Coordinates of C-alpha atoms and ligand atoms in Angstrom, one line a residue:
M1 CA 141.8 -22.0 -83.3
A2 CA 140.7 -18.7 -84.9
A3 CA 143.3 -16.7 -86.8
K4 CA 145.0 -13.6 -85.4
I5 CA 143.2 -10.6 -86.9
I6 CA 145.8 -8.3 -88.4
D7 CA 144.5 -4.9 -87.4
G8 CA 145.3 -2.5 -90.2
K9 CA 143.5 0.4 -88.5
A10 CA 145.7 0.1 -85.4
L11 CA 148.9 -0.3 -87.3
A12 CA 148.0 2.7 -89.5
A13 CA 147.3 4.8 -86.3
K14 CA 150.7 3.8 -84.9
L15 CA 152.6 4.6 -88.0
R16 CA 150.7 7.9 -88.6
S17 CA 151.4 9.0 -85.0
A18 CA 155.2 8.4 -85.5
M19 CA 155.0 10.3 -88.8
A20 CA 153.2 13.2 -87.2
D21 CA 156.1 13.5 -84.7
E22 CA 158.6 13.5 -87.6
V23 CA 156.6 16.1 -89.5
K24 CA 156.8 18.5 -86.4
G25 CA 160.6 18.2 -86.6
L26 CA 160.7 19.0 -90.3
V27 CA 158.3 21.9 -89.9
A28 CA 160.7 23.3 -87.3
R29 CA 163.3 23.3 -90.1
A30 CA 160.8 25.1 -92.4
V31 CA 160.0 22.0 -94.4
R32 CA 156.4 21.1 -94.2
P33 CA 155.7 17.9 -96.2
G34 CA 153.1 18.7 -98.8
L35 CA 150.9 16.7 -101.1
A36 CA 149.0 18.0 -104.1
V37 CA 145.7 16.1 -104.6
V38 CA 144.1 16.5 -108.0
L39 CA 140.5 15.4 -108.5
V40 CA 138.8 15.8 -111.9
G41 CA 135.0 15.5 -112.0
D42 CA 132.4 14.4 -109.4
D43 CA 132.8 10.6 -109.1
P44 CA 131.3 9.9 -105.6
A45 CA 133.8 7.1 -104.7
S46 CA 136.7 9.3 -105.8
Q47 CA 135.4 12.2 -103.7
I48 CA 135.3 9.9 -100.6
Y49 CA 138.8 8.6 -101.3
V50 CA 140.1 12.2 -101.7
R51 CA 138.3 13.3 -98.5
N52 CA 139.9 10.4 -96.5
K53 CA 143.3 11.2 -97.9
T54 CA 143.2 14.9 -97.2
K55 CA 141.8 14.3 -93.6
A56 CA 144.7 11.9 -92.9
L57 CA 147.2 14.3 -94.2
A58 CA 145.9 17.2 -92.2
E59 CA 145.8 15.1 -89.0
A60 CA 149.5 14.2 -89.4
G61 CA 150.5 17.9 -90.0
F62 CA 151.1 17.6 -93.8
A63 CA 150.2 20.5 -96.1
C64 CA 147.5 19.5 -98.6
F65 CA 147.0 21.4 -101.8
D66 CA 143.6 20.5 -103.2
H67 CA 142.8 20.9 -106.8
H68 CA 139.3 20.0 -107.8
L69 CA 138.6 20.5 -111.5
P70 CA 135.3 20.1 -113.4
A71 CA 134.6 16.9 -115.3
D72 CA 134.9 18.7 -118.7
T73 CA 138.5 19.9 -118.0
A74 CA 140.6 19.7 -121.1
E75 CA 143.6 17.3 -121.0
A76 CA 146.0 20.2 -121.9
K77 CA 144.7 22.2 -118.8
L78 CA 145.3 19.2 -116.5
L79 CA 148.8 18.6 -118.0
G80 CA 149.5 22.3 -117.4
L81 CA 148.5 22.0 -113.7
V82 CA 150.7 19.0 -113.3
A83 CA 153.6 20.9 -114.9
E84 CA 153.1 23.7 -112.3
L85 CA 153.0 21.3 -109.4
N86 CA 156.1 19.6 -110.7
A87 CA 157.9 22.9 -110.5
D88 CA 156.5 24.0 -107.1
R89 CA 159.1 23.5 -104.3
A90 CA 156.3 23.3 -101.6
V91 CA 154.8 20.3 -103.3
D92 CA 156.7 17.1 -102.4
G93 CA 154.1 14.7 -103.9
I94 CA 151.5 14.7 -106.5
L95 CA 148.4 12.5 -106.6
V96 CA 146.0 12.5 -109.5
Q97 CA 142.9 10.6 -108.4
L98 CA 141.9 7.8 -110.8
P99 CA 139.7 7.2 -112.7
L100 CA 140.0 10.3 -114.9
P101 CA 137.1 11.3 -117.2
K102 CA 137.1 9.2 -120.4
A103 CA 138.2 12.2 -122.6
I104 CA 141.5 12.4 -120.7
D105 CA 144.4 10.0 -121.5
S106 CA 145.2 8.8 -118.0
K107 CA 148.5 7.3 -119.1
R108 CA 149.7 10.6 -120.5
V109 CA 148.8 12.4 -117.3
L110 CA 150.5 9.8 -115.1
L111 CA 153.6 10.0 -117.3
S112 CA 153.7 13.8 -116.9
I113 CA 154.2 13.6 -113.1
D114 CA 157.8 14.1 -112.1
P115 CA 158.9 10.6 -111.0
A116 CA 160.5 12.2 -107.9
K117 CA 157.0 13.4 -106.9
D118 CA 155.1 10.3 -107.9
V119 CA 154.2 9.3 -104.3
D120 CA 151.5 6.9 -105.7
G121 CA 154.4 4.9 -107.2
F122 CA 152.5 4.4 -110.5
H123 CA 155.0 6.0 -112.9
P124 CA 156.8 3.5 -115.1
E125 CA 160.2 4.8 -113.9
N126 CA 159.2 4.0 -110.3
L127 CA 157.7 0.6 -111.2
G128 CA 160.9 -0.2 -113.1
R129 CA 163.1 0.8 -110.2
L130 CA 161.1 -1.5 -107.9
L131 CA 161.7 -4.3 -110.4
I132 CA 165.5 -3.9 -110.4
G133 CA 165.5 -3.6 -106.5
E134 CA 166.2 0.1 -106.3
P135 CA 162.8 1.5 -105.3
R136 CA 162.2 5.2 -105.0
F137 CA 158.5 5.1 -104.2
I138 CA 156.7 1.8 -103.6
A139 CA 153.0 1.9 -104.7
C140 CA 151.0 2.5 -101.6
T141 CA 148.8 -0.7 -101.4
P142 CA 151.6 -3.1 -102.0
Y143 CA 153.8 -1.2 -99.5
G144 CA 151.0 -1.4 -96.9
I145 CA 150.5 -5.2 -97.6
M146 CA 154.2 -5.8 -96.8
K147 CA 153.8 -3.9 -93.5
L148 CA 150.8 -6.0 -92.6
I149 CA 152.7 -9.2 -93.3
E150 CA 155.5 -7.9 -91.1
E151 CA 153.0 -7.0 -88.4
A152 CA 151.6 -10.5 -88.4
G153 CA 155.1 -11.8 -87.6
T154 CA 155.1 -14.0 -90.6
T155 CA 158.4 -15.3 -91.9
V156 CA 158.6 -14.3 -95.6
R157 CA 162.0 -15.8 -96.4
G158 CA 161.5 -19.2 -98.0
A159 CA 157.7 -19.1 -97.7
S160 CA 155.4 -20.1 -100.5
A161 CA 153.4 -17.0 -101.4
V162 CA 150.5 -16.8 -103.8
V163 CA 149.2 -13.5 -105.2
V164 CA 145.8 -13.7 -106.9
G165 CA 145.6 -10.8 -109.3
R166 CA 148.2 -9.3 -111.6
S167 CA 147.3 -5.6 -111.9
N168 CA 150.0 -3.0 -112.2
I169 CA 148.9 -1.3 -109.0
V170 CA 148.5 -4.3 -106.7
G171 CA 149.3 -7.8 -107.9
K172 CA 152.5 -7.3 -109.9
P173 CA 154.3 -5.0 -107.4
V174 CA 153.3 -7.2 -104.5
A175 CA 154.8 -10.2 -106.3
V176 CA 158.0 -8.2 -106.9
L177 CA 158.2 -7.2 -103.2
L178 CA 157.6 -10.7 -101.9
T179 CA 160.2 -12.1 -104.3
A180 CA 162.7 -9.4 -103.0
A181 CA 161.9 -10.6 -99.5
D182 CA 162.9 -14.1 -100.5
A183 CA 159.5 -15.7 -100.8
T184 CA 158.8 -18.2 -103.6
V185 CA 156.0 -16.5 -105.4
T186 CA 153.2 -17.7 -107.7
V187 CA 151.0 -15.1 -109.4
C188 CA 147.5 -16.2 -110.3
H189 CA 144.9 -14.6 -112.6
S190 CA 141.6 -15.4 -114.4
K191 CA 143.2 -18.0 -116.6
T192 CA 144.9 -19.9 -113.7
K193 CA 144.0 -23.6 -113.6
D194 CA 142.9 -25.2 -110.4
L195 CA 143.2 -22.1 -108.2
P196 CA 142.1 -24.0 -105.0
A197 CA 145.1 -26.3 -105.3
V198 CA 147.5 -23.4 -105.9
I199 CA 146.1 -21.5 -103.0
G200 CA 146.1 -24.6 -100.8
A201 CA 150.0 -24.6 -100.9
A202 CA 150.3 -20.9 -99.9
D203 CA 152.0 -20.0 -96.6
I204 CA 151.1 -16.4 -97.6
L205 CA 148.1 -15.5 -99.7
V206 CA 147.4 -12.1 -101.1
A207 CA 144.0 -11.8 -102.7
A208 CA 143.5 -8.8 -105.1
I209 CA 140.7 -9.8 -107.5
G210 CA 137.7 -7.6 -106.9
R211 CA 135.1 -10.4 -106.5
P212 CA 133.3 -10.7 -103.1
E213 CA 134.3 -13.7 -101.1
F214 CA 135.5 -15.5 -104.2
I215 CA 138.2 -17.4 -102.3
R216 CA 136.6 -20.0 -100.2
G217 CA 137.8 -20.6 -96.6
E218 CA 138.3 -24.3 -97.2
W219 CA 141.0 -23.6 -99.9
I220 CA 143.3 -21.9 -97.4
K221 CA 146.3 -23.8 -96.0
P222 CA 145.9 -24.2 -92.2
G223 CA 148.0 -21.5 -90.5
A224 CA 148.5 -19.4 -93.6
T225 CA 148.8 -15.6 -93.5
V226 CA 145.9 -14.1 -95.6
I227 CA 146.0 -10.5 -96.9
D228 CA 142.6 -9.6 -98.4
V229 CA 142.9 -6.5 -100.7
G230 CA 139.4 -6.9 -102.1
T231 CA 137.1 -3.9 -101.5
N232 CA 133.7 -4.9 -102.9
R233 CA 130.5 -3.0 -102.2
L234 CA 127.6 -5.4 -101.7
P235 CA 124.0 -4.5 -102.7
S236 CA 123.4 -4.1 -98.9
G237 CA 126.0 -1.3 -98.9
K238 CA 128.4 -3.4 -96.7
L239 CA 132.0 -3.9 -97.8
A240 CA 133.3 -7.5 -98.5
G241 CA 136.7 -8.7 -99.3
D242 CA 137.8 -11.3 -101.9
V243 CA 138.1 -14.0 -99.2
E244 CA 135.2 -15.8 -97.5
F245 CA 136.2 -14.3 -94.1
A246 CA 133.9 -16.3 -91.7
A247 CA 135.4 -19.7 -92.9
A248 CA 138.9 -18.4 -93.6
V249 CA 139.4 -17.1 -90.1
L250 CA 138.9 -20.6 -88.8
R251 CA 141.8 -22.0 -90.9
A252 CA 144.3 -19.1 -91.4
G253 CA 147.0 -18.3 -88.9
A254 CA 146.5 -14.6 -89.4
I255 CA 144.1 -12.6 -91.6
T256 CA 143.2 -9.0 -92.5
P257 CA 139.6 -7.9 -92.1
V258 CA 137.6 -5.9 -94.7
P259 CA 137.2 -3.1 -93.8
G260 CA 140.0 -2.3 -91.4
G261 CA 142.9 -4.2 -93.0
V262 CA 144.6 -3.1 -96.2
G263 CA 142.5 0.1 -96.8
P264 CA 143.8 2.2 -93.8
M265 CA 147.4 1.1 -94.7
T266 CA 147.1 2.3 -98.3
I267 CA 146.5 5.9 -97.1
T268 CA 149.2 5.6 -94.5
M269 CA 151.8 4.6 -97.0
L270 CA 150.8 7.6 -99.2
L271 CA 151.8 9.7 -96.2
A272 CA 155.0 7.7 -95.7
N273 CA 156.0 8.3 -99.4
T274 CA 155.2 12.0 -99.1
L275 CA 157.2 12.2 -95.9
E276 CA 160.1 10.4 -97.7
A277 CA 160.0 13.0 -100.5
A278 CA 160.0 15.8 -98.0
R279 CA 163.0 14.2 -96.2
R280 CA 164.9 14.3 -99.5
R281 CA 163.9 18.0 -99.9
A282 CA 165.2 18.7 -96.4
G283 CA 168.4 16.9 -97.1
G284 CA 168.9 18.9 -100.3
C285 CA 168.7 16.1 -102.8
Ligands
LIG301 P1 142.0 -5.3 -111.4 O1 140.6 -5.5 -111.9 O2 142.9 -4.4 -112.1 O3 142.7 -6.8 -111.4 C1 142.0 -7.9 -111.0 C2 142.8 -9.1 -111.1 O4 142.1 -10.3 -110.6 C3 143.2 -9.4 -112.6 O5 144.6 -9.7 -112.7 C4 142.3 -10.6 -112.9 O6 142.9 -11.5 -113.8 C5 142.2 -11.3 -111.6 N1 141.0 -12.1 -111.6 C6 139.7 -11.8 -111.9 N2 138.9 -12.8 -111.8 C7 139.7 -13.9 -111.4 C8 139.4 -15.2 -111.1 N3 138.1 -15.7 -111.3 N4 140.4 -16.0 -110.7 C9 141.6 -15.5 -110.5 N5 141.9 -14.2 -110.8 C10 141.0 -13.4 -111.2 O7 141.9 -5.0 -109.8 P2 142.9 -4.2 -108.8 O8 144.2 -5.0 -108.7 O9 142.9 -2.8 -109.1 O10 142.1 -4.4 -107.5 C11 141.7 -5.7 -106.9 C12 140.8 -5.5 -105.7 O11 141.5 -4.8 -104.7 C13 139.6 -4.7 -106.0 O12 138.5 -5.2 -105.1 C14 139.9 -3.3 -105.5 O13 138.8 -2.5 -105.1 C15 140.8 -3.6 -104.4 N6 141.8 -2.5 -104.1 C16 141.8 -2.1 -102.8 C17 142.7 -1.2 -102.4 C18 142.8 -0.7 -101.0 O14 143.4 0.2 -100.7 N7 142.1 -1.4 -100.0 C19 143.6 -0.5 -103.4 C20 143.6 -1.1 -104.7 C21 142.6 -2.1 -105.0 P3 143.3 -11.1 -115.4 O15 144.5 -10.3 -115.3 O16 143.4 -12.5 -116.0 O17 142.1 -10.4 -115.9

């Protein structure tokens, strides 16, 4: 039997609609949740990401403060802008779109963001808090992945989960979240031996590699829940995930499509984190 398709677009729409209602309530109390989006340079993919984010923010009633700086912006100028945004009461969250131009030290810029406004969840303080089980902001993609697993109706407690990829923004935080939800987690990477055997034991598989259809459908445990984070642009212009979808859908119990799975949820959780920051402002903390 073909797997249930976990519809990230539909789930994102449901969550965004609930958030839009809450935003109306906050606005009535003179607190409009606001996100500052900083884009440096003219990278076409980054421009698309920023456009999608600002559109989603506007549709849900958030304020969006756009800062588009030229590619030759000096690091000191960018750090100055972040300092201003840190101090601005109308700004609940700050997002600096990556990658930054090579002349700018991305780590220094990300460290300069007030952790209380780091709605991307990339600041070491927020990653550390996640690790000790006291999260403030959960990085958006991992947060969205957990919502998709929940939406699939998958029992995480006691499940064997395999995460392929160990980046700081996807693989590692997902592994921490799945562990916190009582899964038994194996993290795989490019040096893992016999990946098909490891994946074959997974009740939950999260693929975050960045190689189109690298994970073969036949490796997947029958009935498993498969979350495909991969977003790979093929020469044809089409998007492909990291999982061989056509074969995997015949073995998995539930699977996310690409596009329409993790992507829409990543933006949605950015809104959720910004809303959470605004709630704290409204509550006076
Ligand atoms: P990174 O390049 O930072 O990490 C890739 C990981 O995959 C590394 O840990 C690497 O291992 C591992 N890997 C590479 N080759 C293999 C292999 N042959 N076998 C096993 N593991 C391997 O990528 P990201 O985590 O940033 O992103 C992963 C994918 O997710 C990309 O396609 C990206 O576009 C997508 N993505 C999608 C998002 C969305 O919102 N939809 C958001 C973020 C990412 P090692 O550490 O050993 O090098």
